[in-house]
PDB file of C-alpha atoms in Angstrom:
ATOM      1  CA  HIS Z   3      87.158 119.509 120.052  1.00 50.00           C
ATOM      2  CA  GLY Z   4      87.009 122.151 117.417  1.00 53.00           C
ATOM      3  CA  PRO Z   5      83.707 123.409 116.090  1.00 56.00           C
ATOM      4  CA  GLY Z   6      82.728 122.747 112.521  1.00 56.00           C
ATOM      5  CA  VAL Z   7      81.825 125.421 110.040  1.00 57.00           C
ATOM      6  CA  SER Z   8      78.291 125.583 111.444  1.00 56.00           C
ATOM      7  CA  GLY Z   9      79.550 126.032 115.005  1.00 64.00           C
ATOM      8  CA  ALA Z  10      78.339 122.537 115.931  1.00 75.00           C
ATOM      9  CA  PRO Z  11      80.869 119.884 116.974  1.00 81.00           C
ATOM     10  CA  ALA Z  12      82.492 118.149 114.022  1.00 90.00           C
ATOM     11  CA  ARG Z  13      81.544 114.531 113.480  1.00 97.00           C
ATOM     12  CA  GLY Z  14      83.633 111.632 112.268  1.00 98.00           C
ATOM     13  CA  LEU Z  15      83.664 108.090 110.970  1.00 98.00           C
ATOM     14  CA  VAL Z  16      86.239 105.505 109.938  1.00 99.00           C
ATOM     15  CA  VAL Z  17      86.464 104.022 106.440  1.00 99.00           C
ATOM     16  CA  ALA Z  18      88.063 100.596 106.894  1.00 99.00           C
ATOM     17  CA  ALA Z  19      88.370  97.473 104.765  1.00 98.00           C
ATOM     18  CA  ALA Z  20      88.177  93.716 105.033  1.00 97.00           C
ATOM     19  CA  SER Z  21      91.669  93.497 103.525  1.00 97.00           C
ATOM     20  CA  SER Z  22      94.313  95.480 101.722  1.00 94.00           C
ATOM     21  CA  HIS Z  23      93.709  96.089  98.010  1.00 92.00           C
ATOM     22  CA  SER Z  24      89.952  96.487  98.500  1.00 96.00           C
ATOM     23  CA  GLY Z  25      89.985  99.989  96.998  1.00 95.00           C
ATOM     24  CA  LYS Z  26      89.621 101.681 100.381  1.00 97.00           C
ATOM     25  CA  THR Z  27      91.795 104.690  99.544  1.00 95.00           C
ATOM     26  CA  VAL Z  28      90.025 105.459  96.267  1.00 96.00           C
ATOM     27  CA  LEU Z  29      86.618 105.091  97.924  1.00 98.00           C
ATOM     28  CA  THR Z  30      87.664 107.424 100.734  1.00 98.00           C
ATOM     29  CA  LEU Z  31      88.836 109.972  98.154  1.00 98.00           C
ATOM     30  CA  GLY Z  32      85.548 109.642  96.295  1.00 98.00           C
ATOM     31  CA  LEU Z  33      83.481 109.914  99.445  1.00 99.00           C
ATOM     32  CA  ALA Z  34      85.318 113.046 100.582  1.00 99.00           C
ATOM     33  CA  ALA Z  35      85.020 114.725  97.185  1.00 98.00           C
ATOM     34  CA  ALA Z  36      81.371 113.740  96.690  1.00 99.00           C
ATOM     35  CA  LEU Z  37      80.419 115.155 100.088  1.00 98.00           C
ATOM     36  CA  ARG Z  38      82.361 118.354  99.350  1.00 98.00           C
ATOM     37  CA  ARG Z  39      80.283 118.760  96.200  1.00 98.00           C
ATOM     38  CA  ARG Z  40      77.250 118.794  98.483  1.00 97.00           C
ATOM     39  CA  GLY Z  41      78.692 121.664 100.464  1.00 97.00           C
ATOM     40  CA  ARG Z  42      80.201 119.694 103.328  1.00 97.00           C
ATOM     41  CA  ALA Z  43      83.527 120.796 104.793  1.00 98.00           C
ATOM     42  CA  VAL Z  44      85.420 117.504 104.912  1.00 98.00           C
ATOM     43  CA  ALA Z  45      88.747 116.802 106.603  1.00 98.00           C
ATOM     44  CA  ALA Z  46      90.636 113.515 106.653  1.00 98.00           C
ATOM     45  CA  ALA Z  47      93.187 111.478 108.562  1.00 98.00           C
ATOM     46  CA  LYS Z  48      95.066 108.242 107.889  1.00 98.00           C
ATOM     47  CA  CYS Z  49      95.514 105.424 110.384  1.00 98.00           C
ATOM     48  CA  GLY Z  50      99.167 104.527 110.842  1.00 96.00           C
ATOM     49  CA  PRO Z  51     102.436 106.069 109.639  1.00 94.00           C
ATOM     50  CA  ASP Z  52     101.724 105.977 105.874  1.00 90.00           C
ATOM     51  CA  TYR Z  53     102.960 109.283 104.424  1.00 88.00           C
ATOM     52  CA  ILE Z  54     101.587 108.721 100.904  1.00 88.00           C
ATOM     53  CA  ASP Z  55      97.822 108.360 101.378  1.00 90.00           C
ATOM     54  CA  PRO Z  56      97.467 111.642 103.338  1.00 92.00           C
ATOM     55  CA  LYS Z  57      98.586 113.569 100.254  1.00 91.00           C
ATOM     56  CA  PHE Z  58      95.864 111.936  98.165  1.00 92.00           C
ATOM     57  CA  LEU Z  59      93.364 112.697 100.934  1.00 96.00           C
ATOM     58  CA  GLU Z  60      94.552 116.309 100.925  1.00 96.00           C
ATOM     59  CA  ALA Z  61      93.789 116.523  97.204  1.00 94.00           C
ATOM     60  CA  ALA Z  62      90.242 115.270  97.801  1.00 97.00           C
ATOM     61  CA  CYS Z  63      89.512 117.412 100.862  1.00 98.00           C
ATOM     62  CA  GLY Z  64      91.298 120.612  99.870  1.00 96.00           C
ATOM     63  CA  ARG Z  65      93.045 120.721 103.241  1.00 97.00           C
ATOM     64  CA  PRO Z  66      95.967 118.853 104.847  1.00 97.00           C
ATOM     65  CA  ALA Z  67      95.405 115.364 106.225  1.00 98.00           C
ATOM     66  CA  VAL Z  68      97.206 113.971 109.271  1.00 98.00           C
ATOM     67  CA  ASN Z  69      98.424 110.602 110.480  1.00 98.00           C
ATOM     68  CA  LEU Z  70      96.811 109.018 113.537  1.00 98.00           C
ATOM     69  CA  ASP Z  71      99.096 106.167 114.558  1.00 98.00           C
ATOM     70  CA  PRO Z  72      97.774 104.091 117.488  1.00 97.00           C
ATOM     71  CA  TRP Z  73     101.001 102.100 117.507  1.00 95.00           C
ATOM     72  CA  ALA Z  74     103.348 105.068 117.984  1.00 95.00           C
ATOM     73  CA  MET Z  75     101.129 107.765 119.529  1.00 96.00           C
ATOM     74  CA  ARG Z  76      99.538 108.120 122.932  1.00 95.00           C
ATOM     75  CA  PRO Z  77      95.717 108.182 122.965  1.00 95.00           C
ATOM     76  CA  ASP Z  78      95.661 111.806 124.149  1.00 95.00           C
ATOM     77  CA  ARG Z  79      97.925 112.798 121.256  1.00 95.00           C
ATOM     78  CA  ILE Z  80      95.639 111.037 118.782  1.00 97.00           C
ATOM     79  CA  ARG Z  81      92.562 112.740 120.213  1.00 96.00           C
ATOM     80  CA  ALA Z  82      94.290 116.121 120.062  1.00 96.00           C
ATOM     81  CA  LEU Z  83      95.246 115.604 116.410  1.00 96.00           C
ATOM     82  CA  ALA Z  84      91.706 114.491 115.564  1.00 97.00           C
ATOM     83  CA  ALA Z  85      90.334 117.584 117.283  1.00 95.00           C
ATOM     84  CA  GLY Z  86      92.720 119.715 115.248  1.00 95.00           C
ATOM     85  CA  GLN Z  87      91.384 118.193 112.029  1.00 96.00           C
ATOM     86  CA  ALA Z  88      87.878 119.091 113.140  1.00 95.00           C
ATOM     87  CA  GLU Z  89      88.648 122.817 113.158  1.00 95.00           C
ATOM     88  CA  GLY Z  90      86.659 124.391 110.336  1.00 95.00           C
ATOM     89  CA  ALA Z  91      85.247 121.037 109.204  1.00 97.00           C
ATOM     90  CA  ASP Z  92      81.911 119.398 109.854  1.00 95.00           C
ATOM     91  CA  LEU Z  93      82.996 115.859 108.935  1.00 98.00           C
ATOM     92  CA  VAL Z  94      86.292 114.043 109.511  1.00 98.00           C
ATOM     93  CA  LEU Z  95      86.925 110.846 107.539  1.00 99.00           C
ATOM     94  CA  VAL Z  96      89.569 108.522 108.980  1.00 99.00           C
ATOM     95  CA  GLU Z  97      90.970 106.081 106.437  1.00 98.00           C
ATOM     96  CA  GLY Z  98      92.047 102.749 107.899  1.00 98.00           C
ATOM     97  CA  VAL Z  99      95.046 100.584 107.108  1.00 97.00           C
ATOM     98  CA  MET Z 100      95.151  96.951 105.900  1.00 96.00           C
ATOM     99  CA  GLY Z 101      92.195  94.929 107.192  1.00 98.00           C
ATOM    100  CA  LEU Z 102      90.131  96.374 110.034  1.00 99.00           C
ATOM    101  CA  TYR Z 103      91.559  94.086 112.738  1.00 98.00           C
ATOM    102  CA  ASP Z 104      95.116  93.717 111.400  1.00 98.00           C
ATOM    103  CA  GLY Z 105      97.860  94.911 113.723  1.00 97.00           C
ATOM    104  CA  GLY Z 106     100.251  93.637 116.333  1.00 95.00           C
ATOM    105  CA  THR Z 107      99.491  91.309 119.220  1.00 95.00           C
ATOM    106  CA  ALA Z 108      95.861  91.707 120.330  1.00 93.00           C
ATOM    107  CA  GLY Z 109      95.300  94.093 117.415  1.00 95.00           C
ATOM    108  CA  ALA Z 110      97.620  96.799 118.718  1.00 96.00           C
ATOM    109  CA  GLY Z 111      97.938  99.600 116.183  1.00 97.00           C
ATOM    110  CA  SER Z 112      95.024  98.343 114.092  1.00 98.00           C
ATOM    111  CA  THR Z 113      92.249 100.396 112.537  1.00 99.00           C
ATOM    112  CA  ALA Z 114      89.881  98.767 115.038  1.00 99.00           C
ATOM    113  CA  SER Z 115      91.992 100.044 117.934  1.00 98.00           C
ATOM    114  CA  LEU Z 116      91.842 103.564 116.495  1.00 98.00           C
ATOM    115  CA  ALA Z 117      88.060 103.416 116.003  1.00 99.00           C
ATOM    116  CA  ARG Z 118      87.722 102.295 119.619  1.00 98.00           C
ATOM    117  CA  MET Z 119      90.054 105.052 120.837  1.00 97.00           C
ATOM    118  CA  LEU Z 120      88.079 107.766 119.045  1.00 98.00           C
ATOM    119  CA  GLY Z 121      84.642 106.230 119.609  1.00 97.00           C
ATOM    120  CA  LEU Z 122      83.863 106.358 115.892  1.00 98.00           C
ATOM    121  CA  PRO Z 123      81.708 104.002 113.800  1.00 99.00           C
ATOM    122  CA  VAL Z 124      83.227 102.075 110.912  1.00 99.00           C
ATOM    123  CA  VAL Z 125      82.081 101.872 107.305  1.00 99.00           C
ATOM    124  CA  LEU Z 126      83.562  98.634 105.948  1.00 99.00           C
ATOM    125  CA  VAL Z 127      84.762  98.388 102.338  1.00 99.00           C
ATOM    126  CA  VAL Z 128      84.511  94.881 100.894  1.00 99.00           C
ATOM    127  CA  GLY Z 129      86.155  94.160  97.552  1.00 98.00           C
ATOM    128  CA  ALA Z 130      83.817  92.120  95.343  1.00 97.00           C
ATOM    129  CA  GLU Z 131      86.408  90.293  93.255  1.00 95.00           C
ATOM    130  CA  GLY Z 132      85.582  86.608  93.576  1.00 95.00           C
ATOM    131  CA  LEU Z 133      82.610  87.301  95.868  1.00 97.00           C
ATOM    132  CA  ALA Z 134      78.869  87.660  95.407  1.00 98.00           C
ATOM    133  CA  GLN Z 135      76.464  86.693  98.232  1.00 98.00           C
ATOM    134  CA  SER Z 136      79.508  85.950 100.396  1.00 99.00           C
ATOM    135  CA  ALA Z 137      80.284  89.681 100.620  1.00 99.00           C
ATOM    136  CA  GLY Z 138      77.445  89.944 103.125  1.00 99.00           C
ATOM    137  CA  ALA Z 139      78.906  87.124 105.210  1.00 99.00           C
ATOM    138  CA  VAL Z 140      82.274  88.884 105.262  1.00 99.00           C
ATOM    139  CA  ALA Z 141      80.676  92.102 106.514  1.00 99.00           C
ATOM    140  CA  GLU Z 142      78.585  90.227 109.091  1.00 99.00           C
ATOM    141  CA  GLY Z 143      81.648  88.480 110.479  1.00 99.00           C
ATOM    142  CA  PHE Z 144      83.574  91.736 110.792  1.00 99.00           C
ATOM    143  CA  ALA Z 145      80.592  93.361 112.528  1.00 99.00           C
ATOM    144  CA  ARG Z 146      80.238  90.539 115.059  1.00 98.00           C
ATOM    145  CA  LEU Z 147      83.873  90.829 116.113  1.00 98.00           C
ATOM    146  CA  ALA Z 148      83.619  94.559 116.840  1.00 98.00           C
ATOM    147  CA  GLU Z 149      84.195  95.468 120.498  1.00 97.00           C
ATOM    148  CA  GLY Z 150      84.033  99.050 121.710  1.00 97.00           C
ATOM    149  CA  PHE Z 151      82.910 100.379 118.320  1.00 98.00           C
ATOM    150  CA  GLU Z 152      80.352  99.534 115.641  1.00 98.00           C
ATOM    151  CA  VAL Z 153      80.606  98.396 112.047  1.00 99.00           C
ATOM    152  CA  ALA Z 154      77.720 100.625 111.009  1.00 99.00           C
ATOM    153  CA  GLY Z 155      77.480  99.610 107.360  1.00 99.00           C
ATOM    154  CA  ALA Z 156      79.344  98.374 104.314  1.00 99.00           C
ATOM    155  CA  ILE Z 157      80.217  99.495 100.802  1.00 99.00           C
ATOM    156  CA  VAL Z 158      80.930  96.756  98.272  1.00 99.00           C
ATOM    157  CA  ASN Z 159      83.528  97.854  95.753  1.00 98.00           C
ATOM    158  CA  ARG Z 160      84.356  96.708  92.206  1.00 98.00           C
ATOM    159  CA  VAL Z 161      80.987  95.174  91.407  1.00 98.00           C
ATOM    160  CA  GLY Z 162      81.067  93.830  87.864  1.00 97.00           C
ATOM    161  CA  SER Z 163      77.514  93.724  86.488  1.00 98.00           C
ATOM    162  CA  ASP Z 164      73.847  94.181  87.318  1.00 98.00           C
ATOM    163  CA  ARG Z 165      73.589  90.448  88.033  1.00 98.00           C
ATOM    164  CA  HIS Z 166      76.599  90.659  90.341  1.00 99.00           C
ATOM    165  CA  ALA Z 167      74.990  93.589  92.165  1.00 99.00           C
ATOM    166  CA  THR Z 168      71.746  91.633  92.608  1.00 99.00           C
ATOM    167  CA  LEU Z 169      73.605  88.697  94.153  1.00 99.00           C
ATOM    168  CA  VAL Z 170      75.526  90.984  96.518  1.00 99.00           C
ATOM    169  CA  ARG Z 171      72.271  92.581  97.690  1.00 99.00           C
ATOM    170  CA  GLU Z 172      70.793  89.111  98.173  1.00 99.00           C
ATOM    171  CA  GLY Z 173      73.662  88.211 100.483  1.00 99.00           C
ATOM    172  CA  PHE Z 174      73.310  91.378 102.555  1.00 99.00           C
ATOM    173  CA  ALA Z 175      69.568  90.818 102.958  1.00 99.00           C
ATOM    174  CA  ARG Z 176      70.454  87.914 105.266  1.00 97.00           C
ATOM    175  CA  THR Z 177      72.651  90.060 107.522  1.00 98.00           C
ATOM    176  CA  ALA Z 178      72.181  92.862 110.034  1.00 98.00           C
ATOM    177  CA  VAL Z 179      74.780  95.046 108.294  1.00 99.00           C
ATOM    178  CA  PRO Z 180      73.316  97.913 106.237  1.00 99.00           C
ATOM    179  CA  LEU Z 181      74.505  97.922 102.625  1.00 99.00           C
ATOM    180  CA  LEU Z 182      75.407 101.561 102.015  1.00 99.00           C
ATOM    181  CA  GLY Z 183      76.552 101.286  98.427  1.00 99.00           C
ATOM    182  CA  LEU Z 184      77.724  99.273  95.456  1.00 99.00           C
ATOM    183  CA  VAL Z 185      80.539 100.825  93.434  1.00 99.00           C
ATOM    184  CA  ARG Z 186      81.123  99.444  89.949  1.00 98.00           C
ATOM    185  CA  ARG Z 187      84.461  98.114  88.795  1.00 97.00           C
ATOM    186  CA  ASP Z 188      86.411 100.743  86.850  1.00 97.00           C
ATOM    187  CA  PRO Z 189      90.014 100.106  85.747  1.00 94.00           C
ATOM    188  CA  ALA Z 190      90.632 103.865  85.889  1.00 92.00           C
ATOM    189  CA  LEU Z 191      89.885 103.929  89.622  1.00 93.00           C
ATOM    190  CA  VAL Z 192      93.141 102.324  90.690  1.00 86.00           C
ATOM    191  CA  LEU Z 193      96.101 104.057  92.278  1.00 80.00           C
ATOM    192  CA  PRO Z 194      99.290 103.103  90.424  1.00 67.00           C
ATOM    193  CA  SER Z 195     101.887 101.245  92.446  1.00 63.00           C
ATOM    194  CA  ARG Z 196     105.584 100.676  92.201  1.00 47.00           C
ATOM    195  CA  HIS Z 197     108.361  99.003  94.145  1.00 43.00           C
ATOM    196  CA  LEU Z 198     108.210  99.867  97.842  1.00 49.00           C
ATOM    197  CA  GLY Z 199     104.896 101.640  97.661  1.00 57.00           C
ATOM    198  CA  LEU Z 200     102.325 103.661  95.830  1.00 58.00           C
ATOM    199  CA  VAL Z 201     103.136 106.470  93.455  1.00 60.00           C
ATOM    200  CA  GLN Z 202     102.929 109.653  95.501  1.00 63.00           C
ATOM    201  CA  ALA Z 203     100.186 112.199  94.912  1.00 57.00           C
ATOM    202  CA  GLY Z 204     102.617 114.749  93.481  1.00 59.00           C
ATOM    203  CA  GLU Z 205     103.775 112.194  90.912  1.00 58.00           C
ATOM    204  CA  HIS Z 206     100.245 111.349  89.783  1.00 58.00           C
ATOM    205  CA  ALA Z 207      99.724 113.483  86.684  1.00 62.00           C
ATOM    206  CA  ALA Z 208      95.930 113.354  86.822  1.00 82.00           C
ATOM    207  CA  ILE Z 209      95.171 113.377  90.542  1.00 87.00           C
ATOM    208  CA  GLY Z 210      92.297 115.825  90.038  1.00 90.00           C
ATOM    209  CA  ASP Z 211      90.758 113.609  87.366  1.00 92.00           C
ATOM    210  CA  LEU Z 212      91.117 110.538  89.588  1.00 93.00           C
ATOM    211  CA  VAL Z 213      89.437 112.258  92.529  1.00 95.00           C
ATOM    212  CA  GLY Z 214      86.640 113.552  90.305  1.00 97.00           C
ATOM    213  CA  ARG Z 215      86.032 110.139  88.758  1.00 97.00           C
ATOM    214  CA  ALA Z 216      86.027 108.523  92.207  1.00 98.00           C
ATOM    215  CA  ALA Z 217      83.506 111.118  93.410  1.00 98.00           C
ATOM    216  CA  ASP Z 218      81.262 110.358  90.430  1.00 98.00           C
ATOM    217  CA  ALA Z 219      81.400 106.622  91.154  1.00 98.00           C
ATOM    218  CA  VAL Z 220      80.673 107.020  94.854  1.00 99.00           C
ATOM    219  CA  ALA Z 221      77.831 109.481  94.246  1.00 99.00           C
ATOM    220  CA  ALA Z 222      76.271 107.116  91.702  1.00 98.00           C
ATOM    221  CA  GLY Z 223      76.567 103.975  93.800  1.00 99.00           C
ATOM    222  CA  CYS Z 224      76.350 104.994  97.454  1.00 99.00           C
ATOM    223  CA  ASP Z 225      73.753 106.472  99.793  1.00 98.00           C
ATOM    224  CA  LEU Z 226      75.686 109.597 100.752  1.00 98.00           C
ATOM    225  CA  ASP Z 227      72.996 110.886 103.094  1.00 98.00           C
ATOM    226  CA  SER Z 228      72.932 107.664 105.111  1.00 98.00           C
ATOM    227  CA  ILE Z 229      76.728 107.527 105.258  1.00 98.00           C
ATOM    228  CA  ALA Z 230      76.958 111.110 106.533  1.00 98.00           C
ATOM    229  CA  LEU Z 231      74.292 110.422 109.165  1.00 98.00           C
ATOM    230  CA  LEU Z 232      76.389 107.596 110.621  1.00 98.00           C
ATOM    231  CA  ALA Z 233      79.094 110.031 111.757  1.00 98.00           C
ATOM    232  CA  VAL Z 234      79.208 110.809 115.469  1.00 98.00           C
ATOM    233  CA  PRO Z 235      80.776 113.718 117.377  1.00 97.00           C
ATOM    234  CA  LEU Z 236      84.514 113.456 117.816  1.00 95.00           C
ATOM    235  CA  PRO Z 237      85.787 113.117 121.398  1.00 89.00           C
ATOM    236  CA  ALA Z 238      86.564 116.275 123.297  1.00 81.00           C
ATOM    237  CA  GLU Z 239      90.103 117.539 122.940  1.00 75.00           C
ATOM    238  CA  PRO Z 240      92.118 116.372 125.961  1.00 67.00           C
ATOM    239  CA  ALA Z 241      93.195 118.985 128.453  1.00 65.00           C
ATOM    240  CA  ALA Z 242      96.811 120.047 128.216  1.00 60.00           C
ATOM    241  CA  SER Z 243      98.831 117.511 130.140  1.00 54.00           C
ATOM    242  CA  ALA Z 244     101.514 118.416 132.619  1.00 44.00           C
ATOM    243  CA  ARG Z 245     103.245 115.160 131.775  1.00 51.00           C
ATOM    244  CA  PRO Z 246     106.438 115.870 129.825  1.00 51.00           C
ATOM    245  CA  ALA Z 247     107.004 114.479 126.375  1.00 59.00           C
ATOM    246  CA  LEU Z 248     108.850 111.202 126.106  1.00 60.00           C
ATOM    247  CA  ALA Z 249     112.536 111.682 126.789  1.00 62.00           C
ATOM    248  CA  PRO Z 250     114.677 111.029 123.720  1.00 61.00           C
ATOM    249  CA  PRO Z 251     116.613 107.740 123.946  1.00 65.00           C
ATOM    250  CA  GLY Z 252     119.913 109.533 123.321  1.00 65.00           C
ATOM    251  CA  GLN Z 253     121.381 112.999 123.056  1.00 66.00           C
ATOM    252  CA  ARG Z 254     124.120 112.483 120.495  1.00 74.00           C
ATOM    253  CA  VAL Z 255     123.773 110.659 117.199  1.00 71.00           C
ATOM    254  CA  ALA Z 256     126.601 109.337 115.063  1.00 73.00           C
ATOM    255  CA  VAL Z 257     126.091 108.528 111.390  1.00 73.00           C
TER     256      VAL Z 257
END
């Protein structure tokens, strides 16, 4: 795989969530931007075919993001794309989709399947709405189900008060999952949505402000050093295959 800016192999990790609407995208944006402020060269990728989130990730990283779709792409193609993202970067963040294990039959196409394919650890985002000590139980359950990869820690998002934070910490103290951060609830840290999907990055008038505010929140609430240390080297780029690309299903198309 491509060397990072220091010449050492680039490292990566997956930012996944217990469910959709946990604030995973905003936290990934904040994490990327906060690490860039510390001088890290950060690249990003999105699990699945979503074409909207990569543009937000591009705004946070200052470089294009790619899609890694374990449902539609061969493993060697995914590893090659991940290696391409590593060129000139020292950290690659892979944002998950839906809940960590959500996909087709047997989890096909899920974030978990992608983490397993790339051999990367997972940082789990747990939304704190309606949860306190139970957030730790959620993270523990997700960690116990992991096969072929590790849930290496958790970030609890949208924590409401100091008392709420204390109760969340109390719950994690009974688990084996490291609590890597508590990010406070902020109504401004929400991506606007509309029918059939999120507002695209180019339509978001204050994307720079959103990324900056997310970076502030993540830097204030998370252990950035510990998160960065969880990243592991990306797999080696696969050798060029002699196998031809998939043959197209047809040669002529009528509309």
